[in-house]
Short mmCIF file of C-alpha atoms and ligand atoms in Angstrom, two decimals:
data_model
loop_
_atom_site.label_atom_id
_atom_site.label_comp_id
_atom_site.label_asym_id
_atom_site.label_seq_id
_atom_site.Cartn_x
_atom_site.Cartn_y
_atom_site.Cartn_z
CA UNK A 41 6.35 16.52 27.49
CA UNK A 42 4.22 15.06 30.04
CA UNK A 43 2.52 11.96 29.15
CA UNK A 44 -0.56 12.66 31.50
CA UNK A 45 -1.34 15.91 30.29
CA UNK A 46 -1.20 14.94 26.64
CA UNK A 47 -3.39 11.94 27.33
CA UNK A 48 -6.06 14.17 29.35
CA UNK A 49 -6.26 16.36 26.31
CA UNK A 50 -6.32 13.62 23.76
CA UNK A 51 -9.25 11.84 25.82
CA UNK A 52 -11.31 15.02 25.94
CA UNK A 53 -10.85 15.37 22.27
CA UNK A 54 -11.71 12.00 21.32
CA UNK A 55 -13.84 10.42 24.28
CA UNK A 56 -14.46 6.65 24.06
CA UNK A 57 -11.87 5.90 21.47
CA UNK A 58 -10.42 3.47 23.85
CA UNK A 59 -7.86 1.26 21.59
CA UNK A 60 -6.63 4.62 19.80
CA UNK A 61 -6.03 6.06 23.41
CA UNK A 62 -4.45 2.93 24.52
CA UNK A 63 -1.94 2.70 21.66
CA UNK A 64 -0.97 6.25 21.69
CA UNK A 65 -0.29 6.09 25.57
CA UNK A 66 2.05 3.00 25.08
CA UNK A 67 4.20 4.90 22.63
CA UNK A 68 4.31 8.34 24.43
CA UNK A 69 5.50 6.27 27.86
CA UNK A 70 8.20 4.74 25.83
CA UNK A 71 9.32 7.84 24.11
CA UNK A 72 9.12 10.45 26.64
CA UNK A 73 12.78 10.26 28.03
CA UNK A 74 14.15 10.70 24.47
CA UNK A 75 11.64 13.04 23.51
CA UNK A 76 12.44 15.26 26.46
CA UNK A 77 16.18 15.28 25.42
CA UNK A 78 15.17 17.09 22.07
CA UNK A 79 13.57 20.59 22.71
CA UNK A 80 13.40 21.10 18.93
CA UNK A 81 10.60 18.30 19.03
CA UNK A 82 8.77 20.09 21.46
CA UNK A 83 9.00 23.51 19.53
CA UNK A 84 7.83 22.07 16.33
CA UNK A 85 4.86 20.33 18.13
CA UNK A 86 5.85 16.93 17.05
CA UNK A 87 3.77 14.92 19.52
CA UNK A 88 0.73 16.96 18.84
CA UNK A 89 1.00 16.34 15.36
CA UNK A 90 2.00 12.78 15.32
CA UNK A 91 -0.85 11.40 17.20
CA UNK A 92 -3.43 12.87 14.82
CA UNK A 93 -4.07 11.27 11.51
CA UNK A 94 -3.16 13.23 8.58
CA UNK A 95 -6.64 12.83 7.36
CA UNK A 96 -9.49 10.36 7.47
CA UNK A 97 -12.05 9.21 4.97
CA UNK A 98 -15.56 7.90 6.17
CA UNK A 99 -18.05 6.55 3.68
CA UNK A 100 -21.07 4.59 3.43
CA UNK A 101 -20.83 1.39 1.49
CA UNK A 102 -24.37 0.19 0.12
CA UNK A 103 -24.78 -3.41 -1.43
CA UNK A 104 -27.36 -5.97 -2.24
CA UNK A 105 -27.24 -9.30 -0.52
CA UNK A 106 -28.25 -12.82 -1.94
CA UNK A 107 -31.83 -12.05 -0.96
CA UNK A 108 -32.17 -8.69 -2.83
CA UNK A 109 -31.93 -6.95 0.54
CA UNK A 110 -29.93 -3.58 0.53
CA UNK A 111 -27.37 -3.77 3.30
CA UNK A 112 -25.27 -0.71 4.37
CA UNK A 113 -21.86 -0.62 5.99
CA UNK A 114 -19.64 2.10 7.19
CA UNK A 115 -16.06 2.31 5.32
CA UNK A 116 -13.09 4.18 6.30
CA UNK A 117 -9.37 4.99 5.34
CA UNK A 118 -7.25 6.46 7.99
CA UNK A 119 -4.18 7.97 6.11
CA UNK A 120 -2.19 8.42 9.51
CA UNK A 121 1.25 9.73 8.70
CA UNK A 122 2.86 10.23 5.32
CA UNK A 123 6.16 11.74 6.54
CA UNK A 124 8.39 9.04 5.25
CA UNK A 125 6.37 7.65 2.27
CA UNK A 126 3.23 6.83 0.44
CA UNK A 127 0.55 5.75 2.95
CA UNK A 128 0.49 2.05 3.36
CA UNK A 129 -1.26 -0.34 5.42
CA UNK A 130 -4.12 -3.01 5.33
CA UNK A 131 -7.99 -3.25 5.18
CA UNK A 132 -9.89 -4.93 7.83
CA UNK A 133 -13.41 -6.33 7.30
CA UNK A 134 -14.79 -7.00 10.64
CA UNK A 135 -17.93 -6.22 12.98
CA UNK A 136 -15.34 -4.88 15.55
CA UNK A 137 -14.18 -2.22 13.31
CA UNK A 138 -14.73 1.22 14.21
CA UNK A 139 -12.99 4.49 13.72
CA UNK A 140 -11.16 4.08 17.07
CA UNK A 141 -9.84 0.61 16.14
CA UNK A 142 -8.60 1.91 12.81
CA UNK A 143 -6.96 5.08 14.32
CA UNK A 144 -5.01 2.62 16.89
CA UNK A 145 -3.91 0.38 13.77
CA UNK A 146 -3.01 3.33 11.61
CA UNK A 147 -0.86 4.93 14.37
CA UNK A 148 0.72 1.45 15.06
CA UNK A 149 1.30 1.03 11.52
CA UNK A 150 3.44 4.42 10.93
CA UNK A 151 5.90 3.12 13.38
CA UNK A 152 6.00 -0.34 12.30
CA UNK A 153 6.44 0.76 8.67
CA UNK A 154 9.42 3.02 9.97
CA UNK A 155 10.86 0.10 11.40
CA UNK A 156 10.91 -2.00 8.20
CA UNK A 157 13.62 0.29 6.87
CA UNK A 158 11.29 0.82 3.73
CA UNK A 159 9.90 4.03 2.59
CA UNK A 160 6.20 3.62 3.63
CA UNK A 161 3.91 6.11 5.69
CA UNK A 162 1.27 4.59 7.99
CA UNK A 163 -2.43 3.96 7.05
CA UNK A 164 -5.35 1.66 7.91
CA UNK A 165 -8.82 1.17 6.34
CA UNK A 166 -11.66 -1.21 6.75
CA UNK A 167 -15.19 -1.79 7.33
CA UNK A 168 -17.61 -3.08 10.05
CA UNK A 169 -18.83 -5.63 7.25
CA UNK A 170 -18.75 -9.36 8.87
CA UNK A 171 -17.76 -11.69 6.09
CA UNK A 172 -18.61 -14.70 8.19
CA UNK A 173 -21.25 -16.75 6.50
CA UNK A 174 -21.44 -14.64 3.37
CA UNK A 175 -21.28 -16.10 -0.32
CA UNK A 176 -18.42 -15.49 -2.55
CA UNK A 177 -20.81 -13.20 -4.57
CA UNK A 178 -21.71 -11.19 -1.57
CA UNK A 179 -18.07 -10.67 -0.73
CA UNK A 180 -17.41 -9.67 -4.32
CA UNK A 181 -20.00 -7.10 -4.15
CA UNK A 182 -19.07 -5.71 -1.14
CA UNK A 183 -15.50 -5.38 -2.05
CA UNK A 184 -16.51 -3.51 -5.24
CA UNK A 185 -18.94 -1.18 -3.59
CA UNK A 186 -16.04 -0.35 -0.97
CA UNK A 187 -13.72 0.54 -3.59
CA UNK A 188 -16.30 2.42 -5.71
CA UNK A 189 -15.90 5.08 -2.97
CA UNK A 190 -12.31 4.54 -1.86
CA UNK A 191 -10.54 4.53 -5.23
CA UNK A 192 -10.03 8.24 -5.71
CA UNK A 193 -7.90 8.43 -2.44
CA UNK A 194 -5.61 5.70 -3.18
CA UNK A 195 -2.78 5.19 -5.87
CA UNK A 196 0.67 3.58 -5.94
CA UNK A 197 2.40 6.77 -5.10
CA UNK A 198 -0.54 7.94 -2.74
CA UNK A 199 -1.79 5.15 -0.69
CA UNK A 200 -1.26 1.55 -1.17
CA UNK A 201 -3.94 -0.78 0.75
CA UNK A 202 -3.53 -4.42 1.51
CA UNK A 203 -5.35 -7.24 3.57
CA UNK A 204 -5.71 -7.72 7.17
CA UNK A 205 -8.55 -9.47 9.24
CA UNK A 206 -11.28 -10.72 6.90
CA UNK A 207 -9.26 -9.61 3.76
CA UNK A 208 -6.93 -12.06 2.05
CA UNK A 209 -6.07 -12.87 -1.50
CA UNK A 210 -9.54 -13.13 -2.70
CA UNK A 211 -10.83 -9.76 -1.39
CA UNK A 212 -7.70 -8.03 -2.55
CA UNK A 213 -8.24 -9.40 -6.20
CA UNK A 214 -11.88 -8.25 -6.18
CA UNK A 215 -11.00 -4.95 -4.86
CA UNK A 216 -7.85 -4.55 -7.20
CA UNK A 217 -10.21 -5.49 -10.09
CA UNK A 218 -12.50 -2.83 -9.52
CA UNK A 219 -9.92 -0.03 -8.79
CA UNK A 220 -8.27 -1.00 -12.01
CA UNK A 221 -11.63 -0.53 -13.95
CA UNK A 222 -12.27 2.85 -12.43
CA UNK A 223 -8.64 4.16 -12.55
CA UNK A 224 -7.85 2.61 -15.84
CA UNK A 225 -4.49 1.76 -14.68
CA UNK A 226 -2.79 -1.56 -13.84
CA UNK A 227 -0.25 -0.33 -11.21
CA UNK A 228 0.57 -1.71 -7.61
CA UNK A 229 -2.02 0.35 -5.67
CA UNK A 230 -2.90 -2.76 -3.84
CA UNK A 231 -0.50 -5.35 -2.31
CA UNK A 232 -1.38 -9.15 -1.46
CA UNK A 233 -2.54 -9.45 -4.89
CA UNK A 234 -2.32 -12.69 -6.91
CA UNK A 235 0.66 -14.07 -8.33
CA UNK A 236 -0.73 -13.78 -12.03
CA UNK A 237 -1.11 -10.01 -11.78
CA UNK A 238 1.78 -8.41 -9.89
CA UNK A 239 1.53 -10.12 -6.51
CA UNK A 240 4.90 -10.89 -4.69
CA UNK A 241 6.08 -14.42 -3.79
CA UNK A 242 5.70 -15.13 -0.05
CA UNK A 243 3.38 -12.38 0.66
CA UNK A 244 0.72 -14.64 2.23
CA UNK A 245 3.46 -16.44 4.52
CA UNK A 246 5.41 -13.22 5.16
CA UNK A 247 3.79 -12.18 8.32
CA UNK A 248 3.94 -15.49 10.08
CA UNK A 249 7.34 -16.22 8.61
CA UNK A 250 8.71 -12.79 9.59
CA UNK A 251 7.51 -13.11 13.21
CA UNK A 252 9.48 -16.33 13.40
CA UNK A 253 12.70 -14.83 12.18
CA UNK A 254 12.22 -12.34 14.84
CA UNK A 255 11.57 -14.72 17.69
CA UNK A 256 14.54 -16.84 16.56
CA UNK A 257 16.68 -13.68 16.77
CA UNK A 258 15.22 -13.07 20.48
CA UNK A 259 16.21 -16.63 21.22
CA UNK A 260 19.60 -16.10 19.85
CA UNK A 261 20.18 -12.96 21.88
CA UNK A 262 19.17 -14.73 25.16
CA UNK A 263 20.88 -18.04 24.26
CA UNK A 264 17.85 -20.08 23.84
CA UNK A 265 17.31 -22.95 21.67
CA UNK A 266 14.06 -22.55 19.54
CA UNK A 267 14.33 -26.04 18.27
CA UNK A 268 12.33 -28.42 20.68
CA UNK A 269 10.34 -25.57 22.45
CA UNK A 270 6.43 -25.95 22.47
CA UNK A 271 4.22 -23.11 21.30
CA UNK A 272 0.74 -21.97 21.89
CA UNK A 273 -0.55 -19.90 18.84
CA UNK A 274 -4.12 -17.99 18.88
CA UNK A 275 -5.96 -17.71 15.84
CA UNK A 276 -6.12 -19.87 12.88
CA UNK A 277 -6.10 -17.52 9.88
CA UNK A 278 -3.33 -16.62 7.30
CA UNK A 279 -1.05 -15.07 10.23
CA UNK A 280 -1.42 -17.80 12.37
CA UNK A 281 -0.78 -20.37 9.50
CA UNK A 282 2.46 -18.74 8.47
CA UNK A 283 3.63 -18.75 12.06
CA UNK A 284 2.87 -22.50 12.59
CA UNK A 285 4.52 -23.37 9.17
CA UNK A 286 7.67 -21.48 10.13
CA UNK A 287 7.76 -22.58 13.69
CA UNK A 288 7.47 -26.16 12.74
CA UNK A 289 10.32 -25.77 10.03
CA UNK A 290 12.38 -24.38 12.74
CA UNK A 291 12.02 -27.26 14.88
CA UNK A 292 9.66 -25.83 17.65
CA UNK A 293 6.26 -28.01 18.25
CA UNK A 294 3.11 -26.00 17.90
CA UNK A 295 0.35 -27.57 20.23
CA UNK A 296 -2.37 -25.14 20.23
CA UNK A 297 -4.45 -23.02 17.73
CA UNK A 298 -7.89 -21.27 18.43
CA UNK A 299 -10.84 -19.56 17.13
CA UNK A 300 -13.77 -17.39 18.50
CA UNK A 301 -15.32 -20.79 19.54
CA UNK A 302 -12.40 -22.10 21.74
CA UNK A 303 -8.90 -23.78 21.21
CA UNK A 304 -7.40 -26.74 19.98
CA UNK A 305 -4.60 -28.71 21.82
CA UNK A 306 -2.87 -31.32 19.77
CA UNK A 307 -0.02 -32.94 21.77
CA UNK A 308 1.35 -34.38 18.88
CA UNK A 309 2.11 -31.19 17.15
CA UNK A 310 0.44 -29.17 14.55
CA UNK A 311 3.12 -30.31 12.27
CA UNK A 312 2.20 -32.26 9.32
CA UNK A 313 1.48 -30.86 6.06
CA UNK A 314 -1.95 -32.50 6.38
CA UNK A 315 -2.83 -30.72 9.61
CA UNK A 316 -1.20 -27.43 8.46
CA UNK A 317 -3.19 -27.33 5.34
CA UNK A 318 -6.36 -28.16 7.34
CA UNK A 319 -5.94 -24.77 8.91
CA UNK A 320 -6.40 -23.30 5.38
CA UNK A 321 -9.37 -25.24 4.97
CA UNK A 322 -11.12 -24.18 8.13
CA UNK A 323 -10.36 -20.69 7.31
CA UNK A 324 -11.68 -21.10 3.63
CA UNK A 325 -15.00 -22.44 5.10
CA UNK A 326 -15.90 -19.01 6.19
CA UNK A 327 -17.20 -20.43 9.52
CA UNK A 328 -14.80 -18.81 11.87
CA UNK A 329 -14.66 -22.23 14.18
CA UNK A 330 -11.83 -24.46 14.92
CA UNK A 331 -13.67 -26.98 16.56
CA UNK A 332 -13.67 -29.35 13.27
CA UNK A 333 -9.93 -29.86 13.85
CA UNK A 334 -10.66 -32.18 16.54
CA UNK A 335 -13.10 -34.15 14.45
CA UNK A 336 -10.76 -34.48 11.71
CA UNK A 337 -7.44 -35.27 14.00
CA UNK A 338 -8.95 -37.43 17.03
CA UNK A 339 -5.91 -37.37 19.29
CA UNK A 340 -6.36 -33.64 19.42
CA UNK A 341 -9.01 -31.90 21.91
CA UNK A 342 -11.26 -29.19 21.62
CA UNK A 343 -11.76 -26.68 24.65
CA UNK A 344 -14.81 -24.63 23.73
CA UNK A 345 -15.00 -21.04 24.81
CA UNK A 346 -11.22 -21.27 26.23
CA UNK A 347 -8.21 -19.36 25.28
CA UNK A 348 -4.78 -21.25 24.37
CA UNK A 349 -2.98 -19.22 27.01
CA UNK A 350 -3.96 -21.64 29.81
CA UNK A 351 -1.72 -24.42 27.77
CA UNK A 352 1.42 -25.22 29.31
CA UNK A 353 4.07 -24.23 26.77
CA UNK A 354 7.40 -22.53 26.13
CA UNK A 355 6.50 -19.89 23.63
CA UNK A 356 3.07 -17.97 23.43
CA UNK A 357 2.44 -16.26 20.08
CA UNK A 358 -0.89 -14.22 20.00
CA UNK A 359 -1.99 -13.98 16.37
CA UNK A 360 -5.59 -13.42 16.27
CA UNK A 361 -6.60 -9.70 17.26
CA UNK A 362 -6.11 -6.73 19.46
CA UNK A 363 -6.33 -7.15 23.26
CA UNK A 364 -6.76 -10.91 22.95
CA UNK A 365 -4.28 -11.89 25.97
CA UNK A 366 -5.00 -10.07 29.31
CA UNK A 367 -3.29 -9.56 32.60
CA UNK A 368 -4.91 -12.78 34.05
CA UNK A 369 -3.56 -14.78 30.96
CA UNK A 370 -0.23 -12.97 31.56
CA UNK A 371 -0.03 -14.41 34.87
CA UNK A 372 -1.20 -17.83 33.95
CA UNK A 373 1.66 -18.03 31.30
CA UNK A 374 4.22 -16.96 33.86
CA UNK A 375 2.82 -19.43 36.42
CA UNK A 376 3.20 -22.20 33.70
CA UNK A 377 6.82 -21.25 33.07
CA UNK A 378 6.34 -19.60 29.62
CA UNK A 379 9.86 -18.20 28.53
CA UNK A 380 8.87 -16.02 25.43
CA UNK A 381 5.72 -14.02 24.28
CA UNK A 382 5.73 -12.31 20.85
CA UNK A 383 2.81 -10.50 19.99
CA UNK A 384 1.85 -11.40 16.15
CA UNK A 385 -1.39 -9.53 16.00
CA UNK A 386 -1.52 -5.80 16.24
CA UNK A 387 -1.65 -4.87 20.08
CA UNK A 388 -2.42 -8.51 20.86
CA UNK A 389 -1.92 -7.77 24.54
CA UNK A 390 -3.70 -5.34 26.82
CA UNK A 391 -1.44 -2.75 28.49
CA UNK A 392 -1.54 -4.47 31.90
CA UNK A 393 -0.57 -7.53 30.30
CA UNK A 394 2.43 -5.89 28.75
CA UNK A 395 3.43 -3.93 32.05
CA UNK A 396 3.32 -7.44 33.70
CA UNK A 397 5.50 -8.75 31.29
CA UNK A 398 8.05 -6.21 31.52
CA UNK A 399 7.77 -5.57 35.28
CA UNK A 400 8.80 -9.39 35.37
CA UNK A 401 11.62 -8.89 33.02
CA UNK A 402 10.01 -11.54 30.97
CA UNK A 403 11.11 -12.02 27.10
CA UNK A 404 8.20 -9.83 25.37
CA UNK A 405 8.18 -8.20 21.75
CA UNK A 406 5.42 -6.05 20.48
CA UNK A 407 3.37 -6.61 17.53
CA UNK A 408 5.00 -3.56 15.71
CA UNK A 409 8.16 -5.28 15.67
CA UNK A 410 7.20 -8.74 15.28
CA UNK A 411 4.57 -8.81 12.62
CA UNK A 412 6.33 -6.04 10.51
CA UNK A 413 7.39 -8.86 7.83
CA UNK A 414 4.02 -8.63 6.38
CA UNK A 415 3.96 -5.16 5.50
CA UNK A 416 7.73 -5.26 4.59
CA UNK A 417 6.84 -7.98 2.09
CA UNK A 418 4.13 -5.55 0.70
CA UNK A 419 7.00 -2.92 0.41
CA UNK A 420 8.82 -5.36 -1.53
CA UNK A 421 5.69 -5.88 -3.81
CA UNK A 422 5.61 -2.27 -4.50
CA UNK A 423 9.16 -2.11 -5.38
CA UNK A 424 8.67 -5.17 -7.83
CA UNK A 425 5.40 -3.40 -9.41
CA UNK A 426 7.34 -0.16 -9.73
CA UNK A 427 10.16 -1.95 -11.68
CA UNK A 428 7.68 -4.26 -13.42
CA UNK A 429 9.64 -7.28 -12.54
CA UNK A 430 8.98 -10.25 -10.01
CA UNK A 431 11.40 -11.92 -7.54
CA UNK A 432 12.05 -15.37 -6.80
CA UNK A 433 10.91 -17.17 -3.35
CA UNK A 434 14.65 -16.97 -2.31
CA UNK A 435 15.12 -13.33 -3.18
CA UNK A 436 12.15 -12.08 -1.29
CA UNK A 437 12.76 -14.53 1.56
CA UNK A 438 16.35 -13.06 1.80
CA UNK A 439 15.12 -9.64 1.96
CA UNK A 440 12.60 -10.48 4.86
CA UNK A 441 14.91 -12.34 6.80
CA UNK A 442 17.54 -9.29 6.56
CA UNK A 443 14.58 -6.74 7.37
CA UNK A 444 13.57 -8.84 10.58
CA UNK A 445 17.10 -8.79 11.66
CA UNK A 446 17.43 -5.47 11.11
CA UNK A 447 14.18 -4.70 13.24
CA UNK A 448 15.52 -6.78 16.01
CA UNK A 449 18.89 -4.97 15.87
CA UNK A 450 17.03 -1.56 16.24
CA UNK A 451 15.00 -2.64 19.33
CA UNK A 452 18.04 -3.88 20.88
CA UNK A 453 19.87 -0.73 20.26
CA UNK A 454 17.10 1.36 21.67
CA UNK A 455 15.68 -1.12 24.19
CA UNK A 456 18.65 -2.53 26.16
CA UNK A 457 18.98 -2.02 29.75
CA UNK A 458 22.02 -3.97 31.30
CA UNK A 459 20.85 -7.63 30.75
CA UNK A 460 17.08 -7.12 29.95
CA UNK A 461 15.94 -5.73 26.44
CA UNK A 462 12.61 -4.19 26.65
CA UNK A 463 11.27 -4.54 23.21
CA UNK A 464 8.46 -2.38 23.69
CA UNK A 465 10.58 0.54 24.39
CA UNK A 466 13.44 -0.41 21.52
CA UNK A 467 10.59 -0.66 18.66
CA UNK A 468 8.55 2.57 19.89
CA UNK A 469 12.03 4.68 20.09
CA UNK A 470 13.29 3.49 16.84
CA UNK A 471 10.12 4.04 14.97
CA UNK A 472 9.55 7.44 16.43
CA UNK A 473 12.79 8.84 15.98
CA UNK A 474 12.73 8.02 12.14
CA UNK A 475 9.36 9.58 11.55
CA UNK A 476 10.05 12.52 13.93
CA UNK A 477 13.33 13.31 11.97
CA UNK A 478 11.51 13.18 8.81
CA UNK A 479 8.70 15.47 10.01
CA UNK A 480 11.33 17.87 11.29
CA UNK A 481 12.94 18.19 7.91
CA UNK A 482 9.78 18.77 5.83
CA UNK A 483 8.44 21.71 8.15
CA UNK A 484 5.11 22.45 9.71
CA UNK A 485 2.69 20.43 7.52
O1 2IT B 291 -0.98 -4.84 10.02
C1 2IT B 291 -0.38 -5.05 9.06
O2 2IT B 291 0.95 -4.67 9.06
C2 2IT B 291 -1.11 -5.59 7.78
N1 2IT B 291 -2.28 -5.90 7.72
C3 2IT B 291 -0.17 -5.58 6.50
C4 2IT B 291 -0.46 -4.10 5.91
C5 2IT B 291 0.13 -4.32 4.45
O3 2IT B 291 0.17 -3.15 3.89
O4 2IT B 291 0.82 -5.07 3.97
#
């Protein structure tokens, strides 16, 4: 395999799909050497097959807004790779959603899910629908219209969607309600459900908690004390909230969170139940701004239009959206002496930022390893639904912890080069080998 040749062909086939091409290139570069040690992969066209989704559904989502006006959005479900289990992955509602972004997310999800040790294939879906400023009734009608089209292509052993940006417990509830009505079955076809109808304990916390378990393992590996370290987080949604909660519990001090409007710096730490709960209030307001935090807690400051990466901290955790940390930010972090960067968002860093971290042998781990706790907990929800039981907080947390440790171990096993662990390489190789193995065993399909 020659990465450049493959990329040239893919760019010609899918022009302008920049995020998808970025994600594919990153994985191919990591796996090039191992791949070339397996001539049977080349013979079976593994690369040519693994970079293309199994199938894609695209559909119109018409709905009526509160003023009686007809609105039309586009809906998608990208079933990327079903080699190791039923398709699994979130639904994103955000104006930036395009086929390219969902293809990148589905591709990443395939390897992430492989890392979780659970049998789940990769998928992603969503719409360019913008929930910001929409009423509860509008959100419900949109979710229902989305599922009216999607429902025939999903099922507990076929494809199991969940939440992502713009889709939380409320939206999953509405989508599940319509699914159940159309399919006439109450099964685990969605994860991230409410606790009263088959949801798993800890699912809302799992992405952020899992990320911090992973960060803890990175620290242990390098004999760094997490306790007492300062942390900058981007975002203020569900994932950021889980990360802030667990970071605080583990003795670190989170001093920054952010929104599309700018960032908050709170020197005292975002570390009291009141402050952490306020993040949820901000999110539930539906306004997509963090500025009100500074009004509520006057010792903190709001920096409009800025990113939190300019803060002098020990640890940086991008928790918002893809490509939110660029090369310039990476250089600022290094200059400020940051010791660890862990992507909690999917592909949170641009390619040149990732290259910069690795060339400078900085401690860096990619989203598909760090944030896998979310989908892992979804996998546990599927198991509980299939068994018609529900596990306690302690049981789920124990699994989550074990899975994150296991992912860390896989990264180290495939990414260690003398003293330095290249977590990007480790995660990509471990995830790829599992999926490739399964594809080899199942013939050319
Ligand atoms: O990016 C992700 O892993 C998610 N949005 C969670 C997917 C899931 O199926 O729980």
